[in-house]
Amino acid sequence: MKEETLLVRDNRTGKTYDLPLFKGTVRAMDFRQIKTDPEDFGLMTYDPAFMNTASTMSSITFIDGDKGILRYRGYPIEELAETCSFLDVAYLLLFGELPPAEESREWADKVNHHTMIHENLKKFMEGFRHDAHPMGMFVSTVSALSTFYPEARDVKNKQARKIQILRLIGKVPTIAAYAYRHSLGLPYVYPDNAFGYTENFLNMLWRMTETRYKPNPVLASALDVLFILHADHEQNCSANTMRCVGSAHADPYLSLAAAAAALAGPLHGGANEEVLRMLDEIGTVSGVPAFVEKVKRGECKLMGFGHRVYKNYDPRARIVKQTAEEVFKVTGVNPKLEIAMELERIALRDEYFTRRKLYPNVDFYSGIIYQAMGFSPDMFTVLFAIPRTVGWLAQWQELLDDPEQKIARPRQIFTGQALRHVATPAPEKVPVAVA
Ligand code: SDX
């Protein structure tokens, strides 16, 4: 077996170094031995936006961007979406295995046991303007949860962690639904734990005066699939945020609020909302060619296209498209679908996009489904944050159990002013204004 090392020659000194290769990487700290003299700090690596930097080892999610592969704990996303419930996939992401039937029922009951939120949180949410963005309400209310559970600060206590994980998974749909009802000026609907996870969410969103809401099974099942697709995605921007804030041992509510804030960015989870705005701007299928030319002139991005890791079709986008067909049988086809499909058709044949390996990502079609289901675009990222809560928590607990991890604190290349001094005042005293 060839030696698993990298031979590095420092031409400044003529010295050579054998750097061990570690799972396809070089440990950045191994570069620190490369110095020009003993006083030298040694070499660092420079990698803005972590384009080529592994920040952790993880066994949760595997992505092969070139082949368009996504697996949770080894299971292909296609199989999980086809055969499992979202809560069972949540269990898989958090504990590493799919739950046996008995455990699955117990797990769902435990989550259901935590769907209520403290009545004071309703008053907290009352403080938002009627037109407050639901993501702003979601992030703020999740962080407010930390004030109700001070014991959550004991992040090294695995038992305490488990309760917080259940509380967050149980409560995020309630907070999301309350944010939605607040924006419409409607009374909140309490959770009904006789329902499943997504049915309960639809109940809290859309129950009106009927004594008991009847969730449409096709929509509930479609939402369950969409939740599975959005549950985790290895070291994406918001997962990195969860790990960074979590590495300081902030409690899981504050860490998750930070992660949700990152997800709200239009380049990340906020893209699904931007896709709908983009489709509205294009207006009709005949408007697509002119818009594509605008993108190619660099005047705007084709939202819902491109990905840092996938340089092929995002496998989730394919499943979202299939799910759309099921939803549209109930809701009727969203006319925006035609524009989106024409956009995809043209882009996938245009060298501007193919040369940059820009394909539809998970956000390209999800908003079209959500809109057909009755959600307003400003709720789309909240619909992303609910299932991603599971992925953030799985990444967070893996971080805390990783002996190699400590508080995240990157270095920098300093490009500012060299040492200089404040000009001392002239000898005569500068008169001090006396009040
Ligand atoms: C998510 O990381 C994850 O896993 C995220 C996610 C998850 O599940 O957590 O998958 C969810 O965030 C999906 C991505 C949603 N965002 C969007 O759809 C927004 C539009 N996409 C882009 O902004 C962009 O593709 C990113 C942010 C997704 C990725 O950007 P990168 O990896 O930093 O790539 P880049 O910006 O360096 O682009 C490379 C080139 C550039 O052109 P050149 O400078 O080489 O000429 O491709 C161009 C970019 O201008 N480009 C696009 C484009 N995306 C990249 N041009 C037009 N439209 C686009 N969408």
CSV table of N, CA, C and O and ligand atoms in Angstrom, one decimal, residues 49 51 63 229-230 232-239 263 265-272 275 295-296 300-311 314 316 352-353 355-356 358 361-364 384 388, ligand 1:
chain,number,residue,atom,x,y,z
A,49,ALA,N,-15.4,30.7,3.0
A,49,ALA,CA,-16.7,30.0,2.8
A,49,ALA,C,-16.5,28.5,2.9
A,49,ALA,O,-17.3,27.7,2.5
A,51,MET,N,-14.8,26.3,1.2
A,51,MET,CA,-15.1,25.7,-0.1
A,51,MET,C,-14.5,24.3,-0.1
A,51,MET,O,-15.0,23.4,-0.8
A,63,ILE,N,-23.6,12.8,1.1
A,63,ILE,CA,-24.0,13.3,-0.2
A,63,ILE,C,-22.8,13.0,-1.2
A,63,ILE,O,-21.7,13.3,-0.9
A,229,LEU,N,-37.5,14.9,3.0
A,229,LEU,CA,-36.5,15.4,2.0
A,229,LEU,C,-35.7,16.6,2.6
A,229,LEU,O,-34.5,16.8,2.3
A,230,HIS,N,-36.3,17.4,3.5
A,230,HIS,CA,-35.7,18.6,4.1
A,230,HIS,C,-35.0,18.3,5.4
A,230,HIS,O,-34.5,19.3,6.1
A,232,ASP,N,-32.3,16.7,6.7
A,232,ASP,CA,-30.8,17.0,7.0
A,232,ASP,C,-30.1,17.1,5.6
A,232,ASP,O,-30.6,16.6,4.6
A,233,HIS,N,-28.9,17.7,5.7
A,233,HIS,CA,-28.1,17.8,4.4
A,233,HIS,C,-26.7,18.1,4.8
A,233,HIS,O,-26.0,18.9,4.2
A,234,GLU,N,-26.1,17.3,5.7
A,234,GLU,CA,-24.7,17.4,6.2
A,234,GLU,C,-24.4,18.8,6.6
A,234,GLU,O,-25.1,19.4,7.3
A,235,GLN,N,-23.2,19.3,6.1
A,235,GLN,CA,-22.7,20.5,6.7
A,235,GLN,C,-23.1,21.7,5.9
A,235,GLN,O,-22.2,22.6,5.6
A,236,ASN,N,-24.4,21.9,5.7
A,236,ASN,CA,-24.8,23.1,5.0
A,236,ASN,C,-24.7,24.3,5.9
A,236,ASN,O,-24.3,24.2,7.1
A,237,CYS,N,-25.0,25.5,5.4
A,237,CYS,CA,-24.8,26.7,6.1
A,237,CYS,C,-25.4,26.7,7.5
A,237,CYS,O,-24.8,27.1,8.5
A,238,SER,N,-26.7,26.3,7.5
A,238,SER,CA,-27.4,26.4,8.8
A,238,SER,C,-26.9,25.3,9.8
A,238,SER,O,-26.9,25.5,11.0
A,239,ALA,N,-26.6,24.1,9.2
A,239,ALA,CA,-26.0,23.1,10.1
A,239,ALA,C,-24.7,23.5,10.7
A,239,ALA,O,-24.4,23.3,11.9
A,263,LEU,N,-30.8,29.7,7.9
A,263,LEU,CA,-31.6,29.1,6.8
A,263,LEU,C,-32.5,30.2,6.1
A,263,LEU,O,-32.8,30.0,4.9
A,265,GLY,N,-31.7,32.9,5.0
A,265,GLY,CA,-31.0,33.6,3.9
A,265,GLY,C,-31.5,33.2,2.6
A,265,GLY,O,-31.7,32.0,2.3
A,266,PRO,N,-31.7,34.1,1.6
A,266,PRO,CA,-32.2,33.7,0.3
A,266,PRO,C,-31.3,32.8,-0.5
A,266,PRO,O,-31.7,32.1,-1.4
A,267,LEU,N,-30.0,32.8,-0.1
A,267,LEU,CA,-29.1,31.8,-0.8
A,267,LEU,C,-29.2,30.4,-0.3
A,267,LEU,O,-28.7,29.5,-0.8
A,268,HIS,N,-29.9,30.3,0.9
A,268,HIS,CA,-30.0,29.0,1.5
A,268,HIS,C,-31.5,28.6,1.6
A,268,HIS,O,-32.2,28.6,0.5
A,269,GLY,N,-32.1,28.4,2.7
A,269,GLY,CA,-33.5,28.0,2.8
A,269,GLY,C,-34.5,29.0,2.3
A,269,GLY,O,-35.6,28.7,1.9
A,270,GLY,N,-34.1,30.2,2.3
A,270,GLY,CA,-35.0,31.3,1.8
A,270,GLY,C,-35.2,31.3,0.3
A,270,GLY,O,-36.0,32.0,-0.2
A,271,ALA,N,-34.5,30.4,-0.4
A,271,ALA,CA,-34.6,30.4,-1.8
A,271,ALA,C,-35.9,29.9,-2.3
A,271,ALA,O,-36.4,30.4,-3.3
A,272,ASN,N,-36.6,29.0,-1.5
A,272,ASN,CA,-37.9,28.5,-2.0
A,272,ASN,C,-38.9,29.7,-2.2
A,272,ASN,O,-39.7,29.7,-3.1
A,275,VAL,N,-38.0,31.7,-5.3
A,275,VAL,CA,-38.3,31.0,-6.5
A,275,VAL,C,-39.7,31.5,-6.9
A,275,VAL,O,-40.0,31.8,-8.1
A,295,VAL,N,-30.5,36.4,-16.5
A,295,VAL,CA,-29.6,35.6,-15.6
A,295,VAL,C,-28.2,35.5,-16.2
A,295,VAL,O,-27.2,35.8,-15.6
A,296,LYS,N,-28.2,35.2,-17.5
A,296,LYS,CA,-26.9,35.1,-18.2
A,296,LYS,C,-26.1,36.3,-18.3
A,296,LYS,O,-24.8,36.3,-18.3
A,300,CYS,N,-29.2,38.7,-12.4
A,300,CYS,CA,-29.9,38.1,-11.2
A,300,CYS,C,-29.6,36.6,-11.3
A,300,CYS,O,-29.0,36.1,-12.2
A,301,LYS,N,-29.9,35.9,-10.2
A,301,LYS,CA,-29.7,34.5,-10.2
A,301,LYS,C,-31.0,33.7,-10.5
A,301,LYS,O,-32.1,34.2,-10.4
A,302,LEU,N,-30.8,32.5,-11.0
A,302,LEU,CA,-31.9,31.6,-11.3
A,302,LEU,C,-32.2,30.9,-9.9
A,302,LEU,O,-31.5,29.9,-9.6
A,303,MET,N,-33.1,31.5,-9.2
A,303,MET,CA,-33.3,30.9,-7.8
A,303,MET,C,-33.8,29.5,-7.9
A,303,MET,O,-34.6,29.1,-8.7
A,304,GLY,N,-33.3,28.7,-6.9
A,304,GLY,CA,-33.7,27.3,-7.0
A,304,GLY,C,-32.8,26.4,-7.8
A,304,GLY,O,-33.0,25.2,-8.0
A,305,PHE,N,-31.8,27.1,-8.4
A,305,PHE,CA,-30.8,26.4,-9.3
A,305,PHE,C,-29.5,26.5,-8.6
A,305,PHE,O,-29.1,27.5,-7.9
A,306,GLY,N,-28.6,25.5,-8.8
A,306,GLY,CA,-27.2,25.5,-8.3
A,306,GLY,C,-27.1,25.0,-6.9
A,306,GLY,O,-28.1,25.0,-6.2
A,307,HIS,N,-25.9,24.6,-6.6
A,307,HIS,CA,-25.7,24.0,-5.3
A,307,HIS,C,-24.2,23.9,-5.0
A,307,HIS,O,-23.4,23.6,-6.0
A,308,ARG,N,-23.8,24.1,-3.8
A,308,ARG,CA,-22.3,24.0,-3.5
A,308,ARG,C,-21.8,22.6,-3.7
A,308,ARG,O,-20.7,22.4,-4.1
A,309,VAL,N,-22.7,21.6,-3.4
A,309,VAL,CA,-22.2,20.2,-3.4
A,309,VAL,C,-22.7,19.5,-4.7
A,309,VAL,O,-22.0,18.9,-5.4
A,310,TYR,N,-24.1,19.6,-4.9
A,310,TYR,CA,-24.6,18.9,-6.1
A,310,TYR,C,-24.1,19.6,-7.4
A,310,TYR,O,-24.4,20.7,-7.6
A,311,LYS,N,-23.4,18.9,-8.2
A,311,LYS,CA,-23.1,19.3,-9.5
A,311,LYS,C,-23.8,18.4,-10.5
A,311,LYS,O,-23.3,18.1,-11.6
A,314,ASP,N,-30.2,17.6,-8.0
A,314,ASP,CA,-30.5,17.4,-6.6
A,314,ASP,C,-31.5,16.2,-6.5
A,314,ASP,O,-32.7,16.4,-7.0
A,316,ARG,N,-33.4,15.3,-4.3
A,316,ARG,CA,-34.6,15.7,-3.7
A,316,ARG,C,-35.6,16.5,-4.6
A,316,ARG,O,-36.8,16.4,-4.5
A,352,TYR,N,-24.5,28.1,-20.5
A,352,TYR,CA,-24.2,29.0,-19.3
A,352,TYR,C,-24.4,28.2,-18.0
A,352,TYR,O,-23.6,28.2,-17.1
A,353,PHE,N,-25.5,27.4,-18.0
A,353,PHE,CA,-25.9,26.6,-16.8
A,353,PHE,C,-25.1,25.3,-16.8
A,353,PHE,O,-24.7,24.9,-15.7
A,355,ARG,N,-22.3,24.5,-18.2
A,355,ARG,CA,-20.8,24.7,-17.9
A,355,ARG,C,-20.6,24.9,-16.4
A,355,ARG,O,-19.6,24.5,-15.8
A,356,ARG,N,-21.6,25.6,-15.8
A,356,ARG,CA,-21.4,25.8,-14.3
A,356,ARG,C,-22.1,24.7,-13.5
A,356,ARG,O,-22.1,24.8,-12.3
A,358,LEU,N,-25.2,23.9,-13.1
A,358,LEU,CA,-26.3,24.4,-12.3
A,358,LEU,C,-27.6,23.6,-12.7
A,358,LEU,O,-28.0,23.6,-13.8
A,361,ASN,N,-32.3,22.6,-7.5
A,361,ASN,CA,-32.1,22.1,-6.2
A,361,ASN,C,-33.4,21.9,-5.5
A,361,ASN,O,-34.5,22.1,-6.1
A,362,VAL,N,-33.4,21.5,-4.3
A,362,VAL,CA,-34.6,21.1,-3.5
A,362,VAL,C,-35.6,22.3,-3.5
A,362,VAL,O,-36.8,22.1,-3.4
A,363,ASP,N,-35.1,23.5,-3.6
A,363,ASP,CA,-36.0,24.7,-3.5
A,363,ASP,C,-36.8,25.0,-4.8
A,363,ASP,O,-37.7,25.8,-4.7
A,364,PHE,N,-36.4,24.4,-5.9
A,364,PHE,CA,-36.9,24.9,-7.2
A,364,PHE,C,-38.4,24.6,-7.3
A,364,PHE,O,-39.2,25.4,-7.8
A,384,PHE,N,-39.5,24.7,5.7
A,384,PHE,CA,-38.2,24.0,5.6
A,384,PHE,C,-37.6,23.9,7.0
A,384,PHE,O,-37.0,22.8,7.3
A,388,ARG,N,-36.0,20.5,9.2
A,388,ARG,CA,-34.6,20.7,9.4
A,388,ARG,C,-34.2,20.8,10.9
A,388,ARG,O,-33.0,20.5,11.2
B,1,SDX,C1,-30.1,25.1,-0.1
B,1,SDX,O1,-25.7,23.5,1.3
B,1,SDX,C2,-26.8,22.8,1.3
B,1,SDX,O2,-26.9,21.6,1.4
B,1,SDX,C3,-28.1,23.7,1.2
B,1,SDX,C4,-29.4,23.0,1.0
B,1,SDX,C5,-29.8,22.2,2.2
B,1,SDX,O3,-30.5,21.2,2.1
B,1,SDX,O4,-29.3,22.6,3.4
B,1,SDX,O5,-29.3,22.1,-0.1
B,1,SDX,C6,-30.5,24.0,0.8
B,1,SDX,O6,-29.7,26.1,0.4
B,1,SDX,C7,-30.2,24.9,-1.6
B,1,SDX,C8,-29.7,26.1,-2.4
B,1,SDX,C9,-30.8,27.2,-2.4
B,1,SDX,N1,-30.3,28.4,-3.0
B,1,SDX,C10,-30.6,28.9,-4.2
B,1,SDX,O7,-31.3,28.2,-5.0
B,1,SDX,C11,-30.1,30.2,-4.5
B,1,SDX,C12,-29.5,30.2,-6.0
B,1,SDX,N2,-28.3,29.4,-6.0
B,1,SDX,C13,-27.1,30.1,-5.8
B,1,SDX,O8,-27.1,31.3,-5.1
B,1,SDX,C14,-25.9,29.2,-5.6
B,1,SDX,O9,-26.0,28.2,-6.6
B,1,SDX,C15,-25.7,28.6,-4.3
B,1,SDX,C16,-25.6,29.6,-3.2
B,1,SDX,C17,-26.7,27.6,-3.9
B,1,SDX,C18,-24.3,27.9,-4.3
B,1,SDX,O10,-23.4,28.8,-4.6
B,1,SDX,P1,-21.8,28.5,-4.7
B,1,SDX,O11,-21.5,27.1,-4.4
B,1,SDX,O12,-21.1,29.5,-3.8
B,1,SDX,O13,-21.5,28.7,-6.2
B,1,SDX,P2,-21.1,30.1,-6.8
B,1,SDX,O14,-21.9,31.2,-6.2
B,1,SDX,O15,-19.6,30.3,-6.6
B,1,SDX,O16,-21.5,30.0,-8.3
B,1,SDX,C19,-20.5,29.4,-9.2
B,1,SDX,C20,-20.9,30.1,-10.5
B,1,SDX,C21,-20.9,31.6,-10.5
B,1,SDX,O17,-20.7,32.1,-11.8
B,1,SDX,P3,-19.2,32.6,-12.2
B,1,SDX,O18,-18.8,33.6,-11.1
B,1,SDX,O19,-18.4,31.4,-12.2
B,1,SDX,O20,-19.4,33.2,-13.6
B,1,SDX,O21,-22.3,29.7,-10.9
B,1,SDX,C22,-23.1,30.9,-10.9
B,1,SDX,C23,-22.3,32.0,-10.1
B,1,SDX,O22,-22.7,33.3,-10.5
B,1,SDX,N3,-24.3,30.6,-10.2
B,1,SDX,C24,-25.5,30.9,-10.7
B,1,SDX,C25,-26.4,30.4,-9.8
B,1,SDX,N4,-25.8,29.7,-8.8
B,1,SDX,C26,-24.5,29.8,-9.1
B,1,SDX,N5,-25.9,31.7,-11.7
B,1,SDX,C27,-27.2,31.9,-11.9
B,1,SDX,N6,-28.2,31.3,-11.1
B,1,SDX,C28,-27.8,30.6,-10.0
B,1,SDX,N7,-28.7,30.1,-9.2
